[in-house]
Coordinates of C-alpha atoms and ligand atoms in Angstrom, one line a residue:
M376 CA 79.4 93.5 60.6
R377 CA 81.2 93.9 63.8
T378 CA 83.4 90.9 63.2
H379 CA 84.3 92.2 59.7
A380 CA 85.4 95.5 61.1
Q381 CA 87.4 93.7 63.8
E382 CA 89.1 91.4 61.3
G383 CA 89.8 94.1 58.8
R384 CA 91.5 96.5 61.2
P385 CA 94.3 94.5 62.6
R386 CA 95.5 93.4 59.2
G387 CA 96.2 97.0 58.2
A388 CA 97.4 97.9 61.7
R389 CA 99.7 94.9 62.0
G390 CA 102.2 96.4 59.6
L391 CA 102.4 99.4 61.8
V392 CA 103.0 97.5 65.0
P393 CA 106.8 97.0 64.7
V394 CA 107.2 100.7 63.8
I395 CA 105.1 101.8 66.8
Q396 CA 107.0 99.4 69.1
L397 CA 110.3 100.7 67.9
L398 CA 109.1 104.3 68.4
A399 CA 107.9 103.4 71.9
V400 CA 111.3 101.9 72.7
L401 CA 113.1 105.0 71.4
V402 CA 110.8 107.5 73.2
A403 CA 110.0 105.6 76.3
P404 CA 113.0 105.3 78.6
A405 CA 113.0 108.5 80.6
A406 CA 109.3 109.1 80.7
G407 CA 108.6 105.4 81.0
A408 CA 110.5 104.9 84.3
Q409 CA 108.7 107.7 86.0
G410 CA 105.3 106.7 84.5
A411 CA 105.9 103.1 85.7
T412 CA 106.4 104.3 89.3
Q413 CA 103.3 106.4 89.2
G414 CA 101.4 103.5 87.6
A415 CA 102.6 101.2 90.4
T416 CA 101.1 103.5 93.0
L417 CA 97.8 103.7 91.0
F418 CA 97.7 100.0 90.7
T419 CA 98.1 99.5 94.4
Q420 CA 95.4 102.0 95.2
R421 CA 92.8 101.1 92.5
C422 CA 93.4 97.6 91.2
A423 CA 95.3 95.6 93.8
T424 CA 92.2 94.7 95.8
C425 CA 91.3 92.4 92.9
H426 CA 94.4 91.9 90.8
T427 CA 98.1 91.0 91.1
V428 CA 100.8 91.4 88.5
G429 CA 102.6 88.1 88.4
E430 CA 101.3 86.6 91.7
G431 CA 98.3 84.7 90.4
D432 CA 94.6 85.3 90.0
R433 CA 92.6 86.9 92.9
V434 CA 89.1 88.3 92.4
G435 CA 90.1 89.1 88.9
P436 CA 92.8 87.7 86.6
D437 CA 96.6 88.1 87.1
L438 CA 97.4 91.1 84.9
H439 CA 101.0 90.0 84.2
G440 CA 101.5 90.4 80.4
V441 CA 98.0 91.6 79.8
L442 CA 99.2 94.1 77.1
E443 CA 100.9 91.3 75.3
R444 CA 97.9 88.9 75.3
R445 CA 95.3 91.7 74.5
E446 CA 95.4 94.7 72.2
E447 CA 95.9 98.0 74.1
A448 CA 92.7 99.4 72.6
W449 CA 90.7 96.5 73.9
V450 CA 92.2 96.9 77.4
T451 CA 91.3 100.6 77.4
R452 CA 87.8 99.9 76.3
F453 CA 87.5 97.1 78.9
I454 CA 88.8 99.0 81.9
T455 CA 86.8 102.1 81.1
S456 CA 83.6 100.2 81.2
P457 CA 83.8 96.4 81.7
G458 CA 80.0 96.2 82.0
A459 CA 79.5 97.8 78.6
V460 CA 82.0 95.5 76.9
I461 CA 80.4 92.4 78.6
D462 CA 76.9 93.5 77.7
A463 CA 78.0 94.1 74.0
G464 CA 78.7 90.4 73.9
D465 CA 82.5 90.6 73.5
P466 CA 83.6 87.0 73.5
V467 CA 86.8 87.5 75.6
A468 CA 85.0 89.6 78.3
T469 CA 82.2 87.0 78.4
A470 CA 84.6 84.2 78.9
L471 CA 86.4 86.2 81.7
L472 CA 83.2 86.9 83.4
E473 CA 82.4 83.2 83.5
Q474 CA 85.8 82.2 84.6
F475 CA 85.7 84.8 87.5
N476 CA 82.4 83.6 88.9
G477 CA 80.2 86.2 87.3
I478 CA 81.9 89.0 89.3
R479 CA 81.8 92.1 87.2
M480 CA 84.8 94.4 87.4
P481 CA 83.5 98.0 88.3
D482 CA 84.1 100.8 85.8
Q483 CA 87.4 102.6 86.4
Q484 CA 87.5 106.4 86.1
L485 CA 91.0 106.9 84.8
T486 CA 92.4 110.0 83.0
P487 CA 94.4 109.3 79.8
E488 CA 97.5 110.1 81.8
E489 CA 96.7 107.6 84.5
R490 CA 96.0 105.0 81.9
T491 CA 99.4 105.7 80.3
A492 CA 101.1 105.4 83.7
L493 CA 99.4 102.1 84.4
Y494 CA 100.4 100.7 81.0
A495 CA 103.9 101.8 81.5
F496 CA 103.8 99.9 84.8
F497 CA 102.4 96.7 83.1
R498 CA 105.1 96.8 80.4
D499 CA 107.8 97.5 82.9
C500 CA 106.6 94.4 84.9
T501 CA 106.7 92.2 81.7
Q502 CA 110.2 93.4 81.0
K503 CA 111.4 92.7 84.5
G504 CA 109.8 89.3 84.5
K505 CA 107.2 87.5 86.6
G506 CA 107.4 88.3 90.4
A507 CA 109.3 91.6 89.9
C508 CA 106.1 93.7 90.5
K509 CA 105.2 93.0 94.1
P510 CA 103.2 96.0 95.3
S511 CA 105.2 98.5 97.2
P512 CA 104.2 98.2 100.9
A513 CA 104.3 102.0 101.5
A514 CA 101.8 102.6 98.7
K515 CA 99.0 100.7 100.4
M516 CA 96.3 102.9 101.9
G517 CA 96.8 103.7 105.6
T518 CA 93.2 103.0 106.2
D519 CA 93.5 99.4 104.9
A520 CA 95.8 98.2 107.6
T521 CA 95.4 95.1 109.8
A522 CA 95.4 95.3 113.6
E523 CA 98.9 93.8 113.6
E524 CA 100.2 96.5 111.2
I525 CA 98.7 99.3 113.4
A526 CA 100.2 97.7 116.5
R527 CA 103.6 97.6 114.9
G528 CA 103.3 101.2 114.0
R529 CA 102.5 102.1 117.6
R530 CA 105.6 100.1 118.8
L531 CA 107.8 102.0 116.2
F532 CA 106.3 105.3 117.2
E533 CA 106.9 104.7 120.9
G534 CA 110.3 103.2 120.3
T535 CA 109.6 99.8 122.0
E536 CA 110.6 98.4 118.6
P537 CA 113.7 100.1 117.2
L538 CA 113.7 101.5 113.7
A539 CA 115.7 99.3 111.4
K540 CA 118.1 102.0 110.2
G541 CA 118.6 103.4 113.7
G542 CA 116.5 106.6 113.5
P543 CA 115.2 108.0 116.8
A544 CA 111.6 107.1 117.8
C545 CA 109.0 109.7 116.9
F546 CA 107.7 109.7 120.5
G547 CA 110.7 111.8 121.6
C548 CA 109.3 114.8 119.8
H549 CA 105.6 114.0 119.0
D550 CA 102.6 113.1 121.0
V551 CA 99.6 111.1 119.9
R552 CA 96.6 111.0 122.2
G553 CA 96.6 107.8 124.3
V554 CA 100.3 106.9 123.8
G555 CA 102.5 106.4 126.8
V556 CA 101.7 107.3 130.3
A557 CA 102.8 111.0 130.4
G558 CA 102.5 111.5 126.6
G559 CA 105.2 112.1 123.9
G560 CA 107.6 115.0 123.3
T561 CA 106.4 118.4 122.4
L562 CA 109.2 119.7 120.2
G563 CA 107.2 118.6 117.2
P564 CA 103.4 119.0 116.6
N565 CA 100.9 116.6 118.1
L566 CA 100.2 114.0 115.5
T567 CA 96.8 112.6 116.7
F568 CA 95.0 114.2 113.8
A569 CA 97.9 114.5 111.4
F570 CA 96.6 111.8 109.1
A571 CA 93.1 113.4 109.0
R572 CA 94.7 116.8 108.2
M573 CA 97.4 115.6 105.7
G574 CA 95.5 112.7 104.2
E575 CA 96.9 109.7 102.4
R576 CA 98.4 111.9 99.7
G577 CA 100.2 114.2 102.2
M578 CA 101.3 111.5 104.7
R579 CA 102.9 109.0 102.3
P580 CA 105.6 111.4 100.9
A581 CA 106.0 113.0 104.4
L582 CA 107.0 109.6 105.9
A583 CA 109.1 108.6 102.9
K584 CA 111.2 111.7 103.3
L585 CA 110.9 113.1 106.8
D586 CA 112.7 116.1 105.4
T587 CA 111.2 119.0 107.4
P588 CA 113.9 121.4 108.8
M589 CA 114.0 119.7 112.2
M590 CA 113.6 116.0 111.1
G591 CA 115.7 116.1 108.0
A592 CA 119.0 116.2 109.9
L593 CA 118.0 113.2 111.9
Y594 CA 116.5 110.9 109.2
A595 CA 118.5 111.8 106.1
K596 CA 121.0 109.0 107.0
A597 CA 118.5 106.8 108.8
P598 CA 115.4 106.8 106.5
L599 CA 112.3 104.7 107.4
E600 CA 112.0 101.4 105.6
E601 CA 108.9 100.9 103.4
E602 CA 107.3 98.6 105.9
E603 CA 108.0 101.0 108.7
Q604 CA 106.5 103.9 106.7
Y605 CA 103.5 101.8 106.2
A606 CA 103.1 100.7 109.8
L607 CA 103.5 104.3 111.1
K608 CA 101.0 105.6 108.5
A609 CA 98.6 102.9 109.6
F610 CA 99.0 103.8 113.2
L611 CA 98.5 107.5 112.5
A612 CA 95.5 106.8 110.4
D613 CA 94.0 104.7 113.2
A614 CA 94.8 107.4 115.8
S615 CA 93.1 110.1 113.9
R616 CA 90.0 107.9 113.3
D617 CA 89.9 106.9 116.9
G618 CA 90.3 110.4 118.2
S619 CA 87.7 111.8 115.9
K620 CA 84.9 110.6 118.1
P621 CA 85.4 112.0 121.6
R622 CA 86.1 109.3 124.1
P623 CA 87.1 109.4 127.8
D624 CA 90.8 109.7 127.7
R625 CA 92.7 109.2 130.9
D626 CA 95.6 111.5 130.2
F627 CA 93.2 114.2 129.3
F628 CA 91.1 113.5 132.4
Y629 CA 94.1 113.8 134.7
L630 CA 95.4 116.9 132.9
G631 CA 91.9 118.4 133.3
L632 CA 91.9 117.5 137.0
V633 CA 95.3 118.9 137.6
G634 CA 94.3 122.0 135.6
T635 CA 91.1 122.5 137.6
L636 CA 92.9 122.1 140.9
A637 CA 95.5 124.6 139.8
V638 CA 92.8 127.1 138.8
L639 CA 90.9 126.5 142.1
G640 CA 94.2 126.9 144.0
F641 CA 94.9 130.2 142.2
M642 CA 91.3 131.4 142.9
G643 CA 91.7 130.3 146.5
V644 CA 94.9 132.4 146.8
A645 CA 93.4 135.3 145.0
F646 CA 90.2 135.1 146.9
G647 CA 92.1 134.7 150.2
A648 CA 94.2 137.8 149.3
T649 CA 91.2 139.9 148.4
A650 CA 89.4 138.6 151.5
K651 CA 92.4 139.6 153.6
R652 CA 92.7 142.9 152.0
G653 CA 89.0 143.5 152.5
Q654 CA 89.4 142.9 156.2
P655 CA 89.8 146.0 158.3
Ligands
LIG817 C1 86.4 94.8 92.4 C2 87.4 94.0 91.7 C3 88.2 94.6 90.6 C4 88.9 95.8 90.6 C5 89.0 96.9 91.7 C6 89.5 95.9 89.3 N1 89.2 94.8 88.6 FE1 89.9 94.3 86.7 N2 88.8 92.6 86.7 C7 88.1 92.2 87.7 C8 87.4 91.0 87.3 C9 86.4 90.1 88.1 C10 87.8 90.7 86.0 C11 87.4 89.6 85.0 C12 86.3 90.1 84.1 C13 85.0 90.3 84.8 O1 84.4 89.4 85.4 O2 84.5 91.5 84.8 C14 88.7 91.8 85.6 C15 89.4 91.9 84.4 C16 90.3 92.9 84.1 C17 91.1 92.9 82.8 C18 91.0 91.9 81.7 C19 92.1 90.9 82.0 C20 92.4 90.0 80.9 O3 93.0 88.9 81.2 O4 92.1 90.3 79.7 C21 91.9 94.0 82.9 C22 92.8 94.5 81.9 C23 91.6 94.6 84.2 N3 90.7 93.9 84.9 C24 92.3 95.8 84.6 C25 92.0 96.4 85.8 C26 92.7 97.6 86.2 C27 93.7 98.4 85.5 C28 92.1 98.0 87.5 C29 92.4 99.2 88.3 C30 92.4 100.5 87.7 C31 91.1 97.0 87.8 N4 91.1 96.0 86.8 C32 90.4 97.0 88.9 C33 87.9 92.7 88.9 C34 88.4 94.0 89.3
LIG818 C1 113.8 115.6 116.9 C2 112.4 115.7 117.0 C3 111.6 115.0 116.0 C4 111.5 113.6 115.8 C5 112.4 112.5 116.5 C6 110.5 113.3 114.9 N1 109.9 114.5 114.5 FE1 108.3 114.7 113.2 N2 108.4 116.8 113.3 C7 109.3 117.4 114.2 C8 109.1 118.9 114.0 C9 109.8 120.0 114.9 C10 108.1 119.0 113.1 C11 107.5 120.3 112.5 C12 108.2 120.7 111.2 C13 109.6 121.1 111.5 O1 109.9 122.2 112.1 O2 110.6 120.4 111.1 C14 107.7 117.7 112.7 C15 106.7 117.4 111.7 C16 106.2 116.1 111.4 C17 105.1 115.8 110.6 C18 104.3 116.8 109.9 C19 103.1 117.2 110.8 C20 102.3 118.3 110.3 O3 101.3 118.6 111.0 O4 102.6 118.9 109.2 C21 105.0 114.5 110.6 C22 103.9 113.6 109.8 C23 106.0 113.9 111.4 N3 106.7 114.9 111.9 C24 106.2 112.5 111.6 C25 107.2 112.0 112.4 C26 107.4 110.6 112.5 C27 106.6 109.5 111.9 C28 108.6 110.5 113.3 C29 109.2 109.2 113.7 C30 109.7 108.3 112.7 C31 109.0 111.8 113.6 N4 108.2 112.7 113.1 C32 110.1 112.1 114.4 C33 110.2 116.9 115.1 C34 110.5 115.5 115.2

């Protein structure tokens, strides 16, 4: 029964395919380009741990040209619930499961818009050719960074490694707990918990643009490169995670000590004054 239905449908649908493709070409360009960018970001966040597009198999198959080798309806059914498709005995899915060591792809909760964006990205990659769809470094999650990426972010923040396009180091205007001996500048807000506050969604565009009133003038002509955006995001993500559990911080300790001495000194003066005044 099932095979009958499957064989019957494509024959009728096949005649429609060229028309649909033509329509897609006519309608796609403007919307497609934007969708592809959005799809690339989604892919990096949700699929890239297991898949590449054109860079070979990982945990799952290389998805380069997936919409050419499979029907879109099948891909939609599969990514919505790989387990259900496998359990239904679908031959393609069963073969894939075997080929990929019995690892089952987890169900992907995607809205229809997200799926459309992903498909636009896949098609865009096919059109550009193999190897054109390396993931954008800035789109990787800040919390997925290696120790080396975090360390580079710190060097860029402090200015011990210059920014490629010549922008000023963030340290001149921003402090992050534990950076430098005396701490960073105070013209801008303290960024220790900026990542926790802004989140991945807020931080990525903020670093891509740096277009607040104060920073815009400085970075409009010297934007951060994608790798720099990523390293700084990784550093700030690490800083906010690290700072979230209270730890003895030397700068804070000294500041506290200085503050305490100042207060004691003031009290001493005040007390001395009242004591003197109190004397006959
Ligand atoms: C945890 C790993 C993992 C993640 C995350 C993942 N997949 Fe998969 N995917 C797999 C594996 C493994 C297979 C091979 C089939 C199987 O074993 O389930 C697969 C197969 C596929 C296939 C079929 C490929 C073909 O050649 O027909 C598609 C399409 C696919 N994945 C799309 C996606 C998309 C889109 C995302 C992100 C929204 C995603 N996957 C996220 C592991 C993953
Ligand atoms: C000339 C001083 C200056 C420099 C240099 C500077 N910033 Fe800023 N930054 C500011 C100011 C001031 C603000 C607050 C918004 C405003 O008034 O422009 C800010 C805001 C921010 C915010 C938003 C914080 C929030 O809580 O909303 C982030 C993130 C940020 N800066 C990151 C950076 C990074 C990363 C660098 C280095 C590449 C950098 N800044 C360099 C002055 C600076």
